[in-house]
Coordinates of C-alpha atoms in Angstrom, one line a residue:
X1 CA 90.4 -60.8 -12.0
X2 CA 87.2 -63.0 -12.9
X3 CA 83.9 -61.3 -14.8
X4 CA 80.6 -62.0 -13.5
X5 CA 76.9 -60.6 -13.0
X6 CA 75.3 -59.5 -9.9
X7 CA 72.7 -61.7 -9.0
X8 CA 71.5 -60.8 -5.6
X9 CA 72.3 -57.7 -3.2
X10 CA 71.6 -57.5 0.4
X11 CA 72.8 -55.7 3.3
X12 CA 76.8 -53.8 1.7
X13 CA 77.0 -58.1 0.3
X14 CA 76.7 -58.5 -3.3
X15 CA 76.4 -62.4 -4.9
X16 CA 78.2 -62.3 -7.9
X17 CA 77.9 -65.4 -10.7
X18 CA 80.5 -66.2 -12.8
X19 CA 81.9 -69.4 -14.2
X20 CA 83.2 -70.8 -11.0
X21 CA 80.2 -70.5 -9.2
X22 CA 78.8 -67.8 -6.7
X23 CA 80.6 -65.7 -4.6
X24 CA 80.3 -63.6 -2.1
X25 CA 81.5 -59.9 -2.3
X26 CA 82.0 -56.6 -1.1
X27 CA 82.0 -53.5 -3.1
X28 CA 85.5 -51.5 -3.2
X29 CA 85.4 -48.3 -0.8
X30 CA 86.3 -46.8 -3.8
X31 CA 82.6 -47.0 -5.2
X32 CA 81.3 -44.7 -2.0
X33 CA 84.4 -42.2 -3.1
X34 CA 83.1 -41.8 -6.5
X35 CA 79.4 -42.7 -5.7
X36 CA 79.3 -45.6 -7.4
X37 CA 76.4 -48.2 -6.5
X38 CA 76.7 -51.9 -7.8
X39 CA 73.4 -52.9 -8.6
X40 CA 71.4 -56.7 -9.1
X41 CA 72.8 -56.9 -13.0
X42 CA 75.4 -55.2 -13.4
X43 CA 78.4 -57.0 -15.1
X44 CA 81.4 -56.5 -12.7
X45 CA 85.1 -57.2 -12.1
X46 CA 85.9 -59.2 -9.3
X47 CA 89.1 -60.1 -6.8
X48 CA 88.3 -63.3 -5.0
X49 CA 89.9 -64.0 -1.9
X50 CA 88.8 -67.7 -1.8
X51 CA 86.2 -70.0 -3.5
X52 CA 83.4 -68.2 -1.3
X53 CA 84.5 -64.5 -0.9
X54 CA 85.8 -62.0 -3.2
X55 CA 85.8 -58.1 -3.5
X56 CA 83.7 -56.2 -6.7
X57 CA 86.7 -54.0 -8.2
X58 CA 85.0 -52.5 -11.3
X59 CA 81.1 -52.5 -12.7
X60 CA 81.1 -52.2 -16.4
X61 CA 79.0 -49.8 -18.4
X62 CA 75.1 -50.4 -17.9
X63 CA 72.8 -50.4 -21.4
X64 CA 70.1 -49.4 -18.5
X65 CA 68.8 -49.5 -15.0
X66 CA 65.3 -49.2 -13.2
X67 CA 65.9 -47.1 -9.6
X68 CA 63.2 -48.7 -7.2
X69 CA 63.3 -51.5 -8.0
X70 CA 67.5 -51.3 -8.5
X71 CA 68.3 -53.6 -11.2
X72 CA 70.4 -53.2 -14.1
X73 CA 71.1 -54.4 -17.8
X74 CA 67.6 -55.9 -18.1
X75 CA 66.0 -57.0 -21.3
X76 CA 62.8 -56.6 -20.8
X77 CA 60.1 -56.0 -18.0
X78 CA 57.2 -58.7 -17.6
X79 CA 53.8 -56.2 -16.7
X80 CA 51.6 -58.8 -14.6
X81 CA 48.7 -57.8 -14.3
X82 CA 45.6 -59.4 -12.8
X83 CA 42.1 -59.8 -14.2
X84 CA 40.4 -60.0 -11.4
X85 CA 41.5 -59.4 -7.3
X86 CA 43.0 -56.9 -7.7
X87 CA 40.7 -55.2 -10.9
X88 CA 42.5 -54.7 -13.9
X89 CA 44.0 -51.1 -14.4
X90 CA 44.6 -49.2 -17.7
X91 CA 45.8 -46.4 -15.9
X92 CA 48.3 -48.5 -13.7
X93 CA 49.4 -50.4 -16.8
X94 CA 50.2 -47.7 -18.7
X95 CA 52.0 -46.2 -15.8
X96 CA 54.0 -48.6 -15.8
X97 CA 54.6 -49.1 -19.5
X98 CA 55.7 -45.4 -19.7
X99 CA 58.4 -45.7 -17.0
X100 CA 59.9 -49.4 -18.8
X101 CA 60.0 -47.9 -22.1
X102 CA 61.5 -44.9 -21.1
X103 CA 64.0 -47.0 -19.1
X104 CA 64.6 -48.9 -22.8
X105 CA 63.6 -52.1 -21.4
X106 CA 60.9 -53.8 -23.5
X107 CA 57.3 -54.6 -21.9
X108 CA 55.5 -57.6 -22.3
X109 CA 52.0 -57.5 -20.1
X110 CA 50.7 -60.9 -19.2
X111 CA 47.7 -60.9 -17.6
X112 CA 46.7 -63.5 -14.7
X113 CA 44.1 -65.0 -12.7
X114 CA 42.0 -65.2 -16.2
X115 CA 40.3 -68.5 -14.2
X116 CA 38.6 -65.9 -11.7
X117 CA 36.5 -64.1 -14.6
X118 CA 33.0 -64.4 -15.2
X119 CA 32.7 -62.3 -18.4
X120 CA 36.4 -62.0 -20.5
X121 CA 34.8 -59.7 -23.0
X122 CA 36.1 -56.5 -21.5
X123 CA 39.5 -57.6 -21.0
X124 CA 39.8 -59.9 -24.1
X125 CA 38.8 -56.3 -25.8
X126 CA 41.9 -54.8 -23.7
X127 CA 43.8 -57.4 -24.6
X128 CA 43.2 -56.6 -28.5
X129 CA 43.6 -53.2 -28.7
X130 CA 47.4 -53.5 -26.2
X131 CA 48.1 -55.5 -29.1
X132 CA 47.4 -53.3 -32.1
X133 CA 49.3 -50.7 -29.9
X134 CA 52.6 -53.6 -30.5
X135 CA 52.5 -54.5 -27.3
X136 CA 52.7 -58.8 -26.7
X137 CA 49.9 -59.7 -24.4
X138 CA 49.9 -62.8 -22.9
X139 CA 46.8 -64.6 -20.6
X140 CA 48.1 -66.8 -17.7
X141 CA 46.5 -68.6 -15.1
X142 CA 49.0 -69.5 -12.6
X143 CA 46.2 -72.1 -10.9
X144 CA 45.4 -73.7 -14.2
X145 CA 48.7 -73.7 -15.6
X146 CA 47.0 -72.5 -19.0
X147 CA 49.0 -70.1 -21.0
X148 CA 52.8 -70.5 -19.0
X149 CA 54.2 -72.4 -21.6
X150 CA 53.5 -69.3 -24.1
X151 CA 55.7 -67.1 -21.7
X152 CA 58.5 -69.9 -21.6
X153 CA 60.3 -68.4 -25.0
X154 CA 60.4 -64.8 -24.3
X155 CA 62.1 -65.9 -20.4
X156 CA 64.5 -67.9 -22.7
X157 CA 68.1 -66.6 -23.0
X158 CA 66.7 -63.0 -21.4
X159 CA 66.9 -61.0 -17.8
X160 CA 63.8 -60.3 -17.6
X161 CA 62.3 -58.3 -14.6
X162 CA 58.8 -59.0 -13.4
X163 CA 56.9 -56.2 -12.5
X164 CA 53.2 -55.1 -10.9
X165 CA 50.6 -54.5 -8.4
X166 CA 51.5 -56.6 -5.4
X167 CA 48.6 -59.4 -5.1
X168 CA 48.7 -60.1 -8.6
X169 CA 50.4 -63.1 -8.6
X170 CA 54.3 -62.8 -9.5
X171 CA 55.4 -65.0 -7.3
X172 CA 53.0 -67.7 -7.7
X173 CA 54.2 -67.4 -11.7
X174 CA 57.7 -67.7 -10.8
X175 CA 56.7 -71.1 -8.7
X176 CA 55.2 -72.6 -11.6
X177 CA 57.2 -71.6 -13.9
X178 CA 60.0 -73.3 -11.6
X179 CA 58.6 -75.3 -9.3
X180 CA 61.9 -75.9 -6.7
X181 CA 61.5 -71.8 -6.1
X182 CA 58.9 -72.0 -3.7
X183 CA 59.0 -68.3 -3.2
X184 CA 56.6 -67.3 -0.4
X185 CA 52.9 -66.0 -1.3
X186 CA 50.3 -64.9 0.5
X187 CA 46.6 -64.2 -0.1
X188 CA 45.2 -60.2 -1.5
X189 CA 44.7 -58.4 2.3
X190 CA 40.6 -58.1 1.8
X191 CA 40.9 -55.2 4.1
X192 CA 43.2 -53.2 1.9
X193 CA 42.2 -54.8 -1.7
X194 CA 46.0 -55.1 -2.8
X195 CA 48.2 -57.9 -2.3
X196 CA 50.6 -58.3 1.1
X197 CA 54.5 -57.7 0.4
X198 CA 56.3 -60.9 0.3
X199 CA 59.4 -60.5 -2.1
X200 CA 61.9 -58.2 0.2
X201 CA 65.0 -58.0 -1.9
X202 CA 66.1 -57.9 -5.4
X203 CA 67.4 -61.0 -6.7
X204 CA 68.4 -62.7 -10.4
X205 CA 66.8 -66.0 -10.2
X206 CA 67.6 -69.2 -13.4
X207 CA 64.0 -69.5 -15.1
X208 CA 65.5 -72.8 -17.6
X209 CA 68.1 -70.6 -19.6
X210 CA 67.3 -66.6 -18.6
X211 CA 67.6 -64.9 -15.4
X212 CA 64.3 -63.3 -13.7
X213 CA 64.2 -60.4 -11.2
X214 CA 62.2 -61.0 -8.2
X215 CA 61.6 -57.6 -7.2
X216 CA 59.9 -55.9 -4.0
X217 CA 57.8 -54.2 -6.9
X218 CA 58.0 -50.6 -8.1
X219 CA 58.2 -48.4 -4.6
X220 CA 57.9 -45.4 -6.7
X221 CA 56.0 -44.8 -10.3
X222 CA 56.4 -41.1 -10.9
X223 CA 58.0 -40.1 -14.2
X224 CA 61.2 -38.7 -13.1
X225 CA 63.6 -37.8 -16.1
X226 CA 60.4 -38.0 -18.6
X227 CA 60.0 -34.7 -20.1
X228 CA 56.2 -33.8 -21.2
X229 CA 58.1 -33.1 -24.7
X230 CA 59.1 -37.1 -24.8
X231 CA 56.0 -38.6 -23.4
X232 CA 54.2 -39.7 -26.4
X233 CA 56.8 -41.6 -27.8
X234 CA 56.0 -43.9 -24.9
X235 CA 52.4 -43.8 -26.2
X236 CA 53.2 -46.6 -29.6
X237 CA 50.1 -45.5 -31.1
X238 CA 50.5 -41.7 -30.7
X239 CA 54.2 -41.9 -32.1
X240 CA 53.2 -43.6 -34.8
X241 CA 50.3 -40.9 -35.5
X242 CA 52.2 -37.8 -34.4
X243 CA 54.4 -37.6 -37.8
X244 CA 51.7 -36.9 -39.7
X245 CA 50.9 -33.4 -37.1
X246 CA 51.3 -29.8 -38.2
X247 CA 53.6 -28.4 -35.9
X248 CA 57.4 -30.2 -35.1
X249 CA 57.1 -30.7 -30.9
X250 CA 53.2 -30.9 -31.0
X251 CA 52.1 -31.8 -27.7
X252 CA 48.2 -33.6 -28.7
X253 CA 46.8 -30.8 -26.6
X254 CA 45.9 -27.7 -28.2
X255 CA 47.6 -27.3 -31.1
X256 CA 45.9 -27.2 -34.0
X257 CA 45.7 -30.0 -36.9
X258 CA 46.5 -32.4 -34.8
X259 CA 47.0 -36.1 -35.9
X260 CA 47.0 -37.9 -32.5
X261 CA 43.6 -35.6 -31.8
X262 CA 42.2 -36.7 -34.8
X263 CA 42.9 -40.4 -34.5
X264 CA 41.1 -40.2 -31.0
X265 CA 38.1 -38.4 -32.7
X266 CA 37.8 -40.9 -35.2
X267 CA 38.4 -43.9 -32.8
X268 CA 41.6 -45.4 -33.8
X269 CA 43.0 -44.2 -30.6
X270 CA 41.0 -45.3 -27.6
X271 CA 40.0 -42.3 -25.5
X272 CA 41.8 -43.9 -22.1
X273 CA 45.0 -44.1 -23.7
X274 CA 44.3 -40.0 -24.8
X275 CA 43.1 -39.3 -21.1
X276 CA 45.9 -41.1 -19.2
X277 CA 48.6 -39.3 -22.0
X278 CA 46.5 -35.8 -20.6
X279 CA 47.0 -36.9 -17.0
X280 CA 50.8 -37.7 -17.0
X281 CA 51.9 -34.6 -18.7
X282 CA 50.0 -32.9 -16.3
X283 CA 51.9 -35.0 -13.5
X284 CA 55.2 -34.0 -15.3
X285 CA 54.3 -30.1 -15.6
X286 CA 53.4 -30.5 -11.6
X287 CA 56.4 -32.1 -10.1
X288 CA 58.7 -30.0 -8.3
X289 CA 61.5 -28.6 -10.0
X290 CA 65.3 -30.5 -8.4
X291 CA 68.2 -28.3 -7.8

């Protein structure tokens, strides 16, 4: 049997690389028997029956995976986000840096379309305080060019998986960042304000040496498996604060001497990071329960 790694799945066919080459497989029947799903990623076992077509007999252990989109063993998750068309979220981002981190993939956010902006002060000020949370933030323009070759080392040597609003230029990145890509883009819809779908599978593509996840984008961003008990050690900031609270399993709410509450008082811990913390546990405490 040969090792390889999924690199694209589409309709029961999964295209596996290895050292020979890609091939073509089909997943054992075994894996529907024991509800096993192969997924863009994984690291798998496989039987070829020729130089083109093989069948997937085993899919070693995963150090993670991300449901929608379904990829596996990724290093970290590139958060684009635009400046401008369509307007930069906090709430979105965080969103979305919750669900990566509790997924144990690192986030990077690199922001795009910086070219469109009249005033950067209020993102450059985003941008800051991202970064004193340990976050890397990175500014891109995918028209001027200016910034990609700061991204270039953290692609390097890594499956990455790029991730965001559609609209806010993921694919256009990958097509600079790899010109002989040319993966299909398409304008924001101005009716709708977001961006039209134009990535429709999941697939590993070479960025010089690391492997990037085109994705469809995130079809879902609740916070499935995140108990309200382990939400702030998704919040960098509040983590690092909440050691210093009264009570072991303080939730920053009402509890009294309160670190993370006092850092927010004081301004070390900007109020929209506090609010959106608020909001999601409230999400969490709302979702129904799954029997």
């Amino acid at each position: 049997m040969t090792e390889g790694k999924i690199i694209k799945a589409i309709s029961g066919f999964y295209y596996v690389l290895s050292e020979e080459g890609i091939v073509q497989c089909r997943g054992r029947g075994v894996f529907r028997i024991n509800n096993v799903s192969p997924l863009v990623g994984d690291l798998v076992s496989f039987q070829a029956e020729n130089d083109k077509e093989g069948y997937i007999m085993d899919v070693k252990e995963r150090k993670n995976e991300l449901v929608r989109p379904p990829v596996a063993n990724i290093d970290q998750a590139i958060l684009v986000f635009s400046a401008l068309e369509p307007e930069f979220s906090t709430t979105l981002l965080d969103r979305f840096l919750v669900i990566v981190e509790a997924a144990n993939v690192l986030p990077i956010i690199c922001i795009t379309k910086q070219d469109l902006l009249v005033n950067e002060e209020e993102i450059n000020q985003y941008m800051k305080e991202y970064r004193s949370f340990g976050y890397d933030v990175l500014m891109i323009s995918s028209t001027t060019e200016e910034g990609i070759e700061q991204l270039r080392p953290f692609i390097s040597g890594k499956t990455s998986v790029f991730a965001g609003q559609s609209g806010v230029g993921k694919s256009s990145l990958l097509n600079v960042l790899n010109p002989e890509l040319n993966l299909k883009t398409d304008d924001i819809s101005t009716h709708l304000g977001r961006g039209k779908h134009t990535t429709r599978h999941v697939e590993l593509i070479e960025i010089g040496t690391g492997l990037v996840a085109d994705t469809p984008g995130f079809s879902s961003l609740d916070f499935t498996g995140i108990e309200e008990g382990d939400l702030a050690n998704y919040f960098p900031e509040m983590y690092r604060e909440s050691g210093a609270c009264k009570f072991r399993g303080c939730l920053h709410l009402n509890e009294p001497r309160c670190a993370v509450k006092s850092a927010v008082e004081n301004g070390e811990i900007p109020e929209y990071r506090y609010k959106h913390y608020k909001q999601f546990i409230e999400e969490i405490r709302g979702r129904k329960p799954r029997y």
